[in-house]
Short mmCIF file of C-alpha atoms in Angstrom, two decimals:
data_model
loop_
_atom_site.label_atom_id
_atom_site.label_comp_id
_atom_site.label_asym_id
_atom_site.label_seq_id
_atom_site.Cartn_x
_atom_site.Cartn_y
_atom_site.Cartn_z
CA MET A 1 3.65 1.06 -20.36
CA SER A 2 1.49 -0.02 -22.94
CA GLU A 3 -1.91 1.63 -23.73
CA ALA A 4 -4.36 -0.84 -21.65
CA SER A 5 -2.10 -0.81 -18.63
CA LEU A 6 -0.27 1.66 -16.20
CA LYS A 7 1.72 0.67 -13.29
CA VAL A 8 2.09 3.30 -10.42
CA ALA A 9 4.19 2.91 -7.72
CA ILE A 10 3.13 5.10 -4.75
CA ILE A 11 4.76 5.86 -1.33
CA VAL A 12 3.03 7.43 1.31
CA GLY A 13 4.31 7.75 4.94
CA GLU A 14 1.21 9.16 7.09
CA VAL A 15 -2.62 9.68 7.08
CA SER A 16 -2.69 12.89 5.69
CA GLY A 17 -0.56 11.51 2.71
CA ASP A 18 -2.65 8.50 2.26
CA LEU A 19 -5.59 10.59 1.62
CA LEU A 20 -4.03 12.72 -1.32
CA GLY A 21 -2.64 9.63 -2.24
CA ALA A 22 -5.93 8.24 -2.99
CA ASP A 23 -7.52 11.30 -4.30
CA LEU A 24 -4.73 11.39 -6.84
CA ILE A 25 -5.28 7.58 -8.05
CA ALA A 26 -8.83 7.79 -7.95
CA ALA A 27 -8.62 10.45 -10.13
CA LEU A 28 -5.93 9.00 -12.48
CA LYS A 29 -8.13 5.71 -13.15
CA ARG A 30 -10.79 8.58 -14.59
CA GLN A 31 -8.22 9.98 -16.82
CA PHE A 32 -6.52 7.03 -17.82
CA PRO A 33 -7.91 5.06 -20.16
CA GLY A 34 -6.81 1.86 -18.99
CA SER A 35 -5.99 -0.45 -16.36
CA VAL A 36 -4.10 1.17 -13.40
CA GLU A 37 -1.97 -1.05 -10.91
CA LEU A 38 -0.69 -0.03 -7.56
CA ILE A 39 2.64 -0.61 -5.66
CA GLY A 40 4.17 0.60 -2.89
CA VAL A 41 3.41 1.72 0.87
CA GLY A 42 0.28 3.24 1.49
CA GLY A 43 -3.22 3.13 4.53
CA GLU A 44 -6.95 2.64 4.02
CA GLY A 45 -7.28 5.20 1.29
CA LEU A 46 -4.75 3.50 -1.01
CA GLU A 47 -5.91 0.32 -0.34
CA ALA A 48 -9.36 1.27 -1.29
CA GLN A 49 -8.26 2.24 -4.44
CA GLY A 50 -6.61 -1.11 -5.36
CA LEU A 51 -2.79 -1.26 -3.42
CA ARG A 52 -1.88 -3.81 -1.47
CA SER A 53 0.73 -1.99 1.06
CA LEU A 54 4.59 -3.41 1.28
CA PHE A 55 4.12 -2.81 5.26
CA ASP A 56 1.98 -1.23 7.80
CA PHE A 57 2.68 2.19 7.03
CA SER A 58 2.07 3.35 10.49
CA GLU A 59 5.49 2.32 11.03
CA LEU A 60 6.63 5.28 9.46
CA GLN A 61 4.55 7.53 11.48
CA VAL A 62 7.24 9.17 13.72
CA MET A 63 7.43 12.99 14.74
CA GLY A 64 10.50 14.62 15.99
CA ILE A 65 14.31 14.21 15.85
CA THR A 66 14.57 11.95 18.99
CA GLN A 67 11.33 9.72 17.84
CA VAL A 68 13.38 9.24 14.01
CA LEU A 69 16.93 8.23 16.22
CA SER A 70 14.89 5.58 17.98
CA LYS A 71 13.42 4.11 14.99
CA LEU A 72 16.25 4.65 12.50
CA PRO A 73 17.36 0.97 11.83
CA ARG A 74 13.68 0.16 11.06
CA LEU A 75 13.05 3.08 8.68
CA VAL A 76 16.42 2.23 7.10
CA ARG A 77 15.11 -1.33 6.43
CA ARG A 78 12.04 -0.14 5.24
CA ILE A 79 13.70 2.00 2.95
CA GLY A 80 15.71 -0.53 1.08
CA GLU A 81 13.08 -3.03 1.20
CA THR A 82 10.51 -0.52 -0.19
CA ALA A 83 13.44 0.57 -3.02
CA THR A 84 14.10 -3.29 -3.91
CA THR A 85 10.52 -4.24 -4.56
CA ILE A 86 9.58 -1.21 -6.36
CA ILE A 87 12.85 -1.21 -8.76
CA ALA A 88 11.87 -5.16 -9.67
CA ALA A 89 8.54 -4.40 -10.35
CA LYS A 90 9.80 -1.87 -12.89
CA PRO A 91 6.47 0.42 -12.84
CA ASP A 92 5.65 3.34 -15.00
CA VAL A 93 6.15 6.36 -12.89
CA LEU A 94 6.97 6.67 -9.05
CA ILE A 95 4.59 9.21 -6.59
CA ILE A 96 6.38 10.03 -3.67
CA VAL A 97 3.80 11.80 -1.37
CA ASP A 98 5.20 13.98 1.88
CA SER A 99 7.28 12.38 4.52
CA PRO A 100 10.37 12.91 2.61
CA ASP A 101 12.58 11.60 5.29
CA PHE A 102 11.37 7.80 3.92
CA THR A 103 9.95 9.07 0.40
CA HIS A 104 12.80 10.74 -0.91
CA ARG A 105 15.58 8.19 0.35
CA VAL A 106 13.61 5.56 -1.55
CA ALA A 107 13.41 7.65 -4.70
CA LYS A 108 17.06 8.15 -4.79
CA ARG A 109 17.76 4.79 -4.36
CA VAL A 110 14.94 3.80 -7.25
CA ARG A 111 16.19 6.44 -9.69
CA THR A 112 19.88 5.65 -9.53
CA ALA A 113 18.63 1.96 -10.41
CA LEU A 114 16.09 3.21 -13.19
CA PRO A 115 17.40 6.39 -13.91
CA ASP A 116 14.52 6.79 -17.18
CA LEU A 117 11.82 6.50 -14.48
CA PRO A 118 9.47 9.41 -14.11
CA VAL A 119 9.29 10.72 -10.54
CA VAL A 120 6.42 12.67 -9.09
CA ASN A 121 6.89 14.45 -5.44
CA TYR A 122 3.04 14.87 -4.38
CA VAL A 123 3.69 17.99 -1.45
CA CYS A 124 6.78 20.03 -1.34
CA PRO A 125 9.05 19.62 1.28
CA SER A 126 9.31 22.76 3.13
CA VAL A 127 12.51 23.92 2.03
CA TRP A 128 11.26 27.36 2.77
CA ALA A 129 11.30 26.96 6.57
CA TRP A 130 15.22 25.09 6.29
CA LYS A 131 17.84 23.23 4.36
CA GLU A 132 17.28 25.54 1.50
CA TYR A 133 19.54 22.98 -0.59
CA ARG A 134 17.49 20.26 -0.72
CA ALA A 135 15.61 21.98 -3.32
CA GLN A 136 18.34 21.99 -5.85
CA ARG A 137 19.37 18.53 -4.77
CA MET A 138 15.65 17.10 -5.34
CA ARG A 139 16.43 18.01 -9.29
CA ALA A 140 18.66 14.56 -9.48
CA TYR A 141 15.45 12.39 -8.44
CA VAL A 142 12.56 14.24 -8.80
CA ASP A 143 11.23 15.49 -12.52
CA GLN A 144 7.92 17.63 -11.19
CA VAL A 145 6.97 18.60 -7.67
CA LEU A 146 3.02 18.83 -6.96
CA ALA A 147 2.37 21.61 -3.94
CA VAL A 148 -0.48 21.86 -2.01
CA LEU A 149 0.51 25.65 -0.90
CA PRO A 150 0.49 28.52 -3.48
CA PHE A 151 3.60 30.49 -2.69
CA GLU A 152 6.00 27.18 -3.31
CA PRO A 153 6.42 26.98 -6.77
CA GLU A 154 7.90 30.65 -6.92
CA VAL A 155 10.31 29.29 -3.65
CA MET A 156 11.27 26.18 -5.54
CA ARG A 157 11.86 28.82 -8.40
CA LYS A 158 14.31 30.96 -6.82
CA LEU A 159 15.90 27.98 -5.13
CA GLY A 160 16.68 25.95 -8.27
CA GLY A 161 14.40 23.09 -7.57
CA PRO A 162 12.55 20.81 -9.96
CA PRO A 163 9.42 22.16 -12.30
CA THR A 164 6.79 23.02 -9.33
CA THR A 165 3.30 23.60 -9.70
CA TYR A 166 0.33 24.53 -7.43
CA VAL A 167 -2.45 22.35 -7.80
CA GLY A 168 -4.58 23.28 -4.70
CA HIS A 169 -5.17 21.94 -1.02
CA ARG A 170 -7.49 19.15 -0.40
CA LEU A 171 -8.35 21.20 2.29
CA THR A 172 -10.24 23.66 0.09
CA ALA A 173 -12.45 20.97 -1.56
CA ASP A 174 -13.00 18.88 1.52
CA PRO A 175 -16.93 18.07 1.76
CA ASN A 176 -16.82 18.25 6.20
CA LEU A 177 -14.74 21.57 5.96
CA LEU A 178 -17.08 23.32 3.64
CA GLY A 179 -19.83 21.91 5.57
CA ALA A 180 -19.07 23.50 8.87
CA ARG A 181 -17.89 26.89 6.79
CA ARG A 182 -21.03 26.82 5.27
CA GLN A 183 -22.96 26.34 8.90
CA ARG A 184 -20.98 29.16 10.55
CA GLU A 185 -21.89 31.41 7.86
CA GLN A 186 -25.60 30.58 8.15
CA THR A 187 -25.29 31.37 11.79
CA LYS A 188 -27.07 34.27 13.37
CA PRO A 189 -24.66 36.33 15.47
CA ARG A 190 -24.47 35.55 19.05
CA ASN A 191 -25.54 38.07 21.71
CA GLU A 192 -22.09 39.12 23.74
CA SER A 193 -24.09 37.59 27.14
CA ASP A 194 -24.80 33.85 25.58
CA ARG A 195 -22.26 31.14 26.37
CA LYS A 196 -18.86 31.10 24.97
CA THR A 197 -17.76 27.71 23.10
CA VAL A 198 -14.00 27.35 23.01
CA MET A 199 -12.14 24.41 21.19
CA LEU A 200 -9.39 22.77 22.28
CA LEU A 201 -7.02 20.77 19.71
CA PRO A 202 -3.60 19.73 21.45
CA GLY A 203 -2.70 17.33 18.88
CA SER A 204 -3.18 13.86 17.64
CA ARG A 205 0.19 12.07 18.86
CA SER A 206 0.89 11.49 22.31
CA SER A 207 3.90 13.89 22.48
CA GLU A 208 2.78 16.84 21.31
CA ILE A 209 -0.47 16.39 23.66
CA MET A 210 1.62 15.79 26.70
CA LYS A 211 3.24 19.19 25.96
CA LEU A 212 0.45 21.24 24.89
CA LEU A 213 -2.66 19.97 27.25
CA PRO A 214 -1.48 20.93 30.60
CA HIS A 215 -1.02 24.94 29.02
CA PHE A 216 -4.53 24.59 27.72
CA GLY A 217 -5.61 23.51 31.23
CA ASP A 218 -4.10 26.91 32.65
CA ALA A 219 -6.29 28.75 29.63
CA VAL A 220 -9.50 26.92 30.71
CA SER A 221 -9.06 27.82 34.24
CA GLU A 222 -8.19 31.21 33.81
CA LEU A 223 -10.80 31.58 31.26
CA VAL A 224 -13.61 30.50 33.81
CA ALA A 225 -11.92 32.49 36.54
CA ARG A 226 -12.19 35.73 34.54
CA ASN A 227 -15.33 35.44 32.79
CA GLY A 228 -17.48 32.43 34.66
CA ASP A 229 -19.50 29.64 32.44
CA VAL A 230 -17.55 28.60 29.08
CA ARG A 231 -17.83 25.68 27.18
CA PHE A 232 -14.99 24.10 26.17
CA VAL A 233 -14.95 20.76 23.82
CA LEU A 234 -12.10 18.56 22.77
CA PRO A 235 -12.19 16.89 19.52
CA THR A 236 -9.58 14.02 19.57
CA MET A 237 -9.01 10.57 17.73
CA PRO A 238 -10.35 7.30 19.54
CA ARG A 239 -7.07 6.00 20.23
CA ARG A 240 -6.20 9.07 21.96
CA GLU A 241 -9.33 9.45 24.14
CA SER A 242 -8.35 7.18 27.05
CA MET A 243 -5.04 9.25 27.47
CA ILE A 244 -6.87 12.36 27.09
CA ARG A 245 -9.08 11.69 29.43
CA ASP A 246 -6.55 10.84 32.22
CA LEU A 247 -4.86 14.06 31.59
CA VAL A 248 -8.12 16.16 32.51
CA LYS A 249 -9.18 14.17 35.39
CA ASP A 250 -7.86 16.76 37.79
CA TRP A 251 -9.05 20.04 35.99
CA THR A 252 -11.92 21.66 37.54
CA THR A 253 -13.79 22.39 34.73
CA LYS A 254 -13.57 19.71 32.14
CA PRO A 255 -14.02 20.00 28.33
CA GLU A 256 -16.53 17.88 26.48
CA ILE A 257 -14.15 15.26 24.52
CA VAL A 258 -15.42 14.23 20.92
CA THR A 259 -14.49 11.31 18.51
CA GLY A 260 -15.22 10.80 15.28
CA ALA A 261 -15.37 12.71 11.85
CA GLU A 262 -19.14 14.21 12.43
CA GLN A 263 -18.43 15.71 16.05
CA LYS A 264 -15.14 17.21 14.96
CA TRP A 265 -16.80 19.26 12.24
CA GLN A 266 -19.93 20.29 14.67
CA ALA A 267 -17.31 21.52 17.19
CA PHE A 268 -15.40 23.11 14.30
CA ALA A 269 -19.29 24.96 13.59
CA GLU A 270 -19.69 26.23 16.97
CA ALA A 271 -16.70 26.75 17.90
CA ASP A 272 -16.29 30.68 18.92
CA ALA A 273 -12.63 30.66 18.99
CA ALA A 274 -9.90 27.81 19.58
CA MET A 275 -6.28 27.27 20.46
CA ALA A 276 -4.43 24.59 18.58
CA ALA A 277 -0.96 22.88 18.11
CA SER A 278 0.83 23.98 15.29
CA GLY A 279 -0.03 22.26 11.98
CA THR A 280 -2.87 21.55 9.61
CA VAL A 281 -5.28 22.01 12.15
CA VAL A 282 -4.68 25.45 11.91
CA LEU A 283 -4.97 26.11 8.30
CA GLU A 284 -8.44 24.00 8.85
CA LEU A 285 -9.53 26.15 11.63
CA ALA A 286 -8.68 29.42 9.57
CA LEU A 287 -10.49 27.93 6.12
CA THR A 288 -13.45 26.74 7.91
CA GLY A 289 -13.46 30.39 9.69
CA VAL A 290 -12.81 30.08 13.40
CA PRO A 291 -10.53 32.51 15.11
CA CYS A 292 -7.56 30.93 16.77
CA ILE A 293 -4.39 30.81 18.21
CA SER A 294 -0.71 28.26 17.49
CA ALA A 295 0.92 26.68 19.92
CA TYR A 296 3.86 24.18 19.74
CA LYS A 297 6.68 23.05 22.16
CA THR A 298 9.62 21.19 19.97
CA ASP A 299 11.87 18.73 20.52
CA TRP A 300 14.90 19.74 22.64
CA ILE A 301 17.22 18.82 19.59
CA ILE A 302 14.74 20.78 17.92
CA LYS A 303 15.36 23.92 20.12
CA LEU A 304 18.88 23.44 19.36
CA MET A 305 18.58 24.10 15.86
CA THR A 306 16.39 27.12 15.64
CA SER A 307 19.14 29.26 14.26
CA LYS A 308 18.91 27.09 11.29
CA ILE A 309 14.98 27.59 10.36
CA LYS A 310 14.56 30.38 7.68
CA THR A 311 11.22 30.61 7.70
CA TRP A 312 9.49 33.86 9.63
CA SER A 313 6.40 31.79 10.87
CA ALA A 314 5.37 28.13 11.50
CA ALA A 315 1.40 28.83 10.81
CA LEU A 316 0.37 28.04 7.36
CA PRO A 317 -2.01 30.53 6.89
CA ASN A 318 0.34 33.37 7.67
CA LEU A 319 2.77 31.86 5.36
CA ILE A 320 -0.01 31.54 2.49
CA ALA A 321 -1.25 35.38 3.45
CA ASP A 322 2.40 36.53 3.68
CA TYR A 323 1.52 38.30 7.17
CA ALA A 324 0.67 37.64 10.80
CA ILE A 325 -3.22 36.56 10.72
CA VAL A 326 -2.96 33.89 13.68
CA PRO A 327 -0.74 34.40 16.77
CA GLU A 328 2.23 31.90 17.44
CA TYR A 329 3.63 30.54 21.09
CA ILE A 330 6.35 28.37 20.87
CA ASN A 331 8.33 26.89 23.40
CA ASP A 332 9.45 29.05 26.70
CA VAL A 333 6.47 31.78 25.68
CA VAL A 334 4.17 29.16 25.58
CA ARG A 335 1.51 30.28 28.72
CA GLY A 336 -2.03 29.57 29.50
CA GLY A 337 -2.59 32.99 30.20
CA SER A 338 -2.09 34.39 27.08
CA PHE A 339 -4.01 31.80 25.54
CA ALA A 340 -6.92 32.77 28.05
CA ARG A 341 -6.36 36.25 27.23
CA TRP A 342 -6.55 35.56 23.53
CA MET A 343 -9.90 33.61 23.30
CA GLU A 344 -11.49 36.14 25.56
CA LYS A 345 -10.90 38.58 22.72
CA LEU A 346 -11.31 36.46 19.78
CA SER A 347 -14.72 35.17 21.03
CA ALA A 348 -16.35 38.25 21.27
CA ASP A 349 -16.89 40.92 18.87
CA THR A 350 -13.73 42.61 18.92
CA LEU A 351 -10.95 44.35 16.51
CA PRO A 352 -8.81 41.25 16.84
CA ARG A 353 -11.19 39.10 15.40
CA ARG A 354 -12.58 41.15 12.61
CA ALA A 355 -8.94 41.70 11.69
CA MET A 356 -8.09 37.88 11.75
CA MET A 357 -11.67 37.00 9.92
CA GLU A 358 -10.54 39.51 7.08
CA GLY A 359 -7.12 37.65 7.19
CA PHE A 360 -9.16 34.35 6.73
CA ASP A 361 -10.65 35.99 3.82
CA VAL A 362 -7.48 36.49 1.87
CA LEU A 363 -6.12 33.03 2.65
CA TRP A 364 -9.48 31.88 1.26
CA GLN A 365 -8.90 33.32 -1.98
CA ARG A 366 -5.29 32.52 -2.18
CA MET A 367 -5.95 28.91 -2.09
CA GLN A 368 -8.60 28.84 -4.65
CA THR A 369 -7.96 26.84 -8.23
CA GLU A 370 -9.97 25.97 -11.22
CA LYS A 371 -9.70 22.16 -10.67
CA PRO A 372 -9.91 19.95 -7.84
CA PRO A 373 -6.72 19.23 -6.46
CA GLY A 374 -6.60 15.29 -7.41
CA GLU A 375 -7.83 15.99 -11.13
CA HIS A 376 -5.13 18.85 -11.52
CA ALA A 377 -2.20 16.74 -9.92
CA ALA A 378 -3.20 13.57 -12.34
CA GLU A 379 -3.16 15.64 -15.35
CA ILE A 380 0.25 16.76 -14.20
CA VAL A 381 1.26 13.03 -13.67
CA LEU A 382 0.25 12.46 -16.78
CA ASP A 383 1.59 14.84 -18.85
CA VAL A 384 5.17 13.76 -17.04
CA LEU A 385 4.61 10.40 -18.43
CA GLN A 386 4.14 11.75 -22.28
CA LYS A 387 7.16 13.66 -22.18
CA LYS A 388 9.54 11.57 -20.13
CA LYS A 389 8.09 8.17 -22.48
CA PRO A 390 6.87 9.77 -25.49
CA GLY A 391 4.89 7.27 -28.01
CA HIS A 392 3.20 4.90 -24.96
CA PHE A 393 0.13 6.79 -25.31
#
């Protein structure tokens, strides 16, 4: 690395990682006193920063063990191709972002060929949930972990993993989320007789939508039967709209299906309560201040492996606050009737709603950082470079 240029290899495997990677690279360009060249795999965010992705990273977006197995040959080929290209390029640093099934396998191969190359892992793998031994094994090929959840540095320390720093979560600085949060705070409390708005968030992948939406439909029917007129809004991505419309075509009460970021966040601003697929969206709801429940139905293989899962909760708000804020329903206990009754309680001024909102306040405070996540992450990347390659600045 010269003083005038920095060659960065970066690998992401899904849209959320692409957003994080692009934010980090933008900050790195602001902080580094020279040009930044990119090589690796990414999406629109990183391509806007100058990356020419080695291939379309949508190939890597699989969910569940059964999908991983079906696409294994292609994944193995892409791992080899990506590692070979990065090794030949001899970058100054390798940044791997989330998607450990792909990114960590590439990093292992690159580290073997380039043992002095600094490797930074953005988004700590969920070693706190299962396969705890992964933390210690990461020391062989990762120099620094950038965590997006505040409890992860202590977990990694206890498990003997690489040095880990909480840099913050992008959602706490997301302008859309902050706008919806402000709109909710400025809205006057509704009368109990006002029509309620319930948001349905069955997930972004077709497999989870197919599994959860019928149960959400049961909840919709029961809510209407018990309470009369209720408004239902279902934000989704344009590529899922047709499938969802087909799945709800026989519902007696149909939800308003909206697409696009603006309509999604408007729904977040207006919703009295929400039922959602377990995942990042539950954290979005909690940070925005929308009372919610979390639901999920796993692959059959995961069902057989539940004894291996160590974490006490799958809901991120619960893990961050360290107590059960959001009710969770997984696999055989997923019931529309339960969801309907929770929506009744959470959409009105009840003790359960007040308790959840208090928990959301705890969550918000625990996730705050002095610096924006991307800026902090970029500082650490440059610090790792200085320590690993002293005298190159």
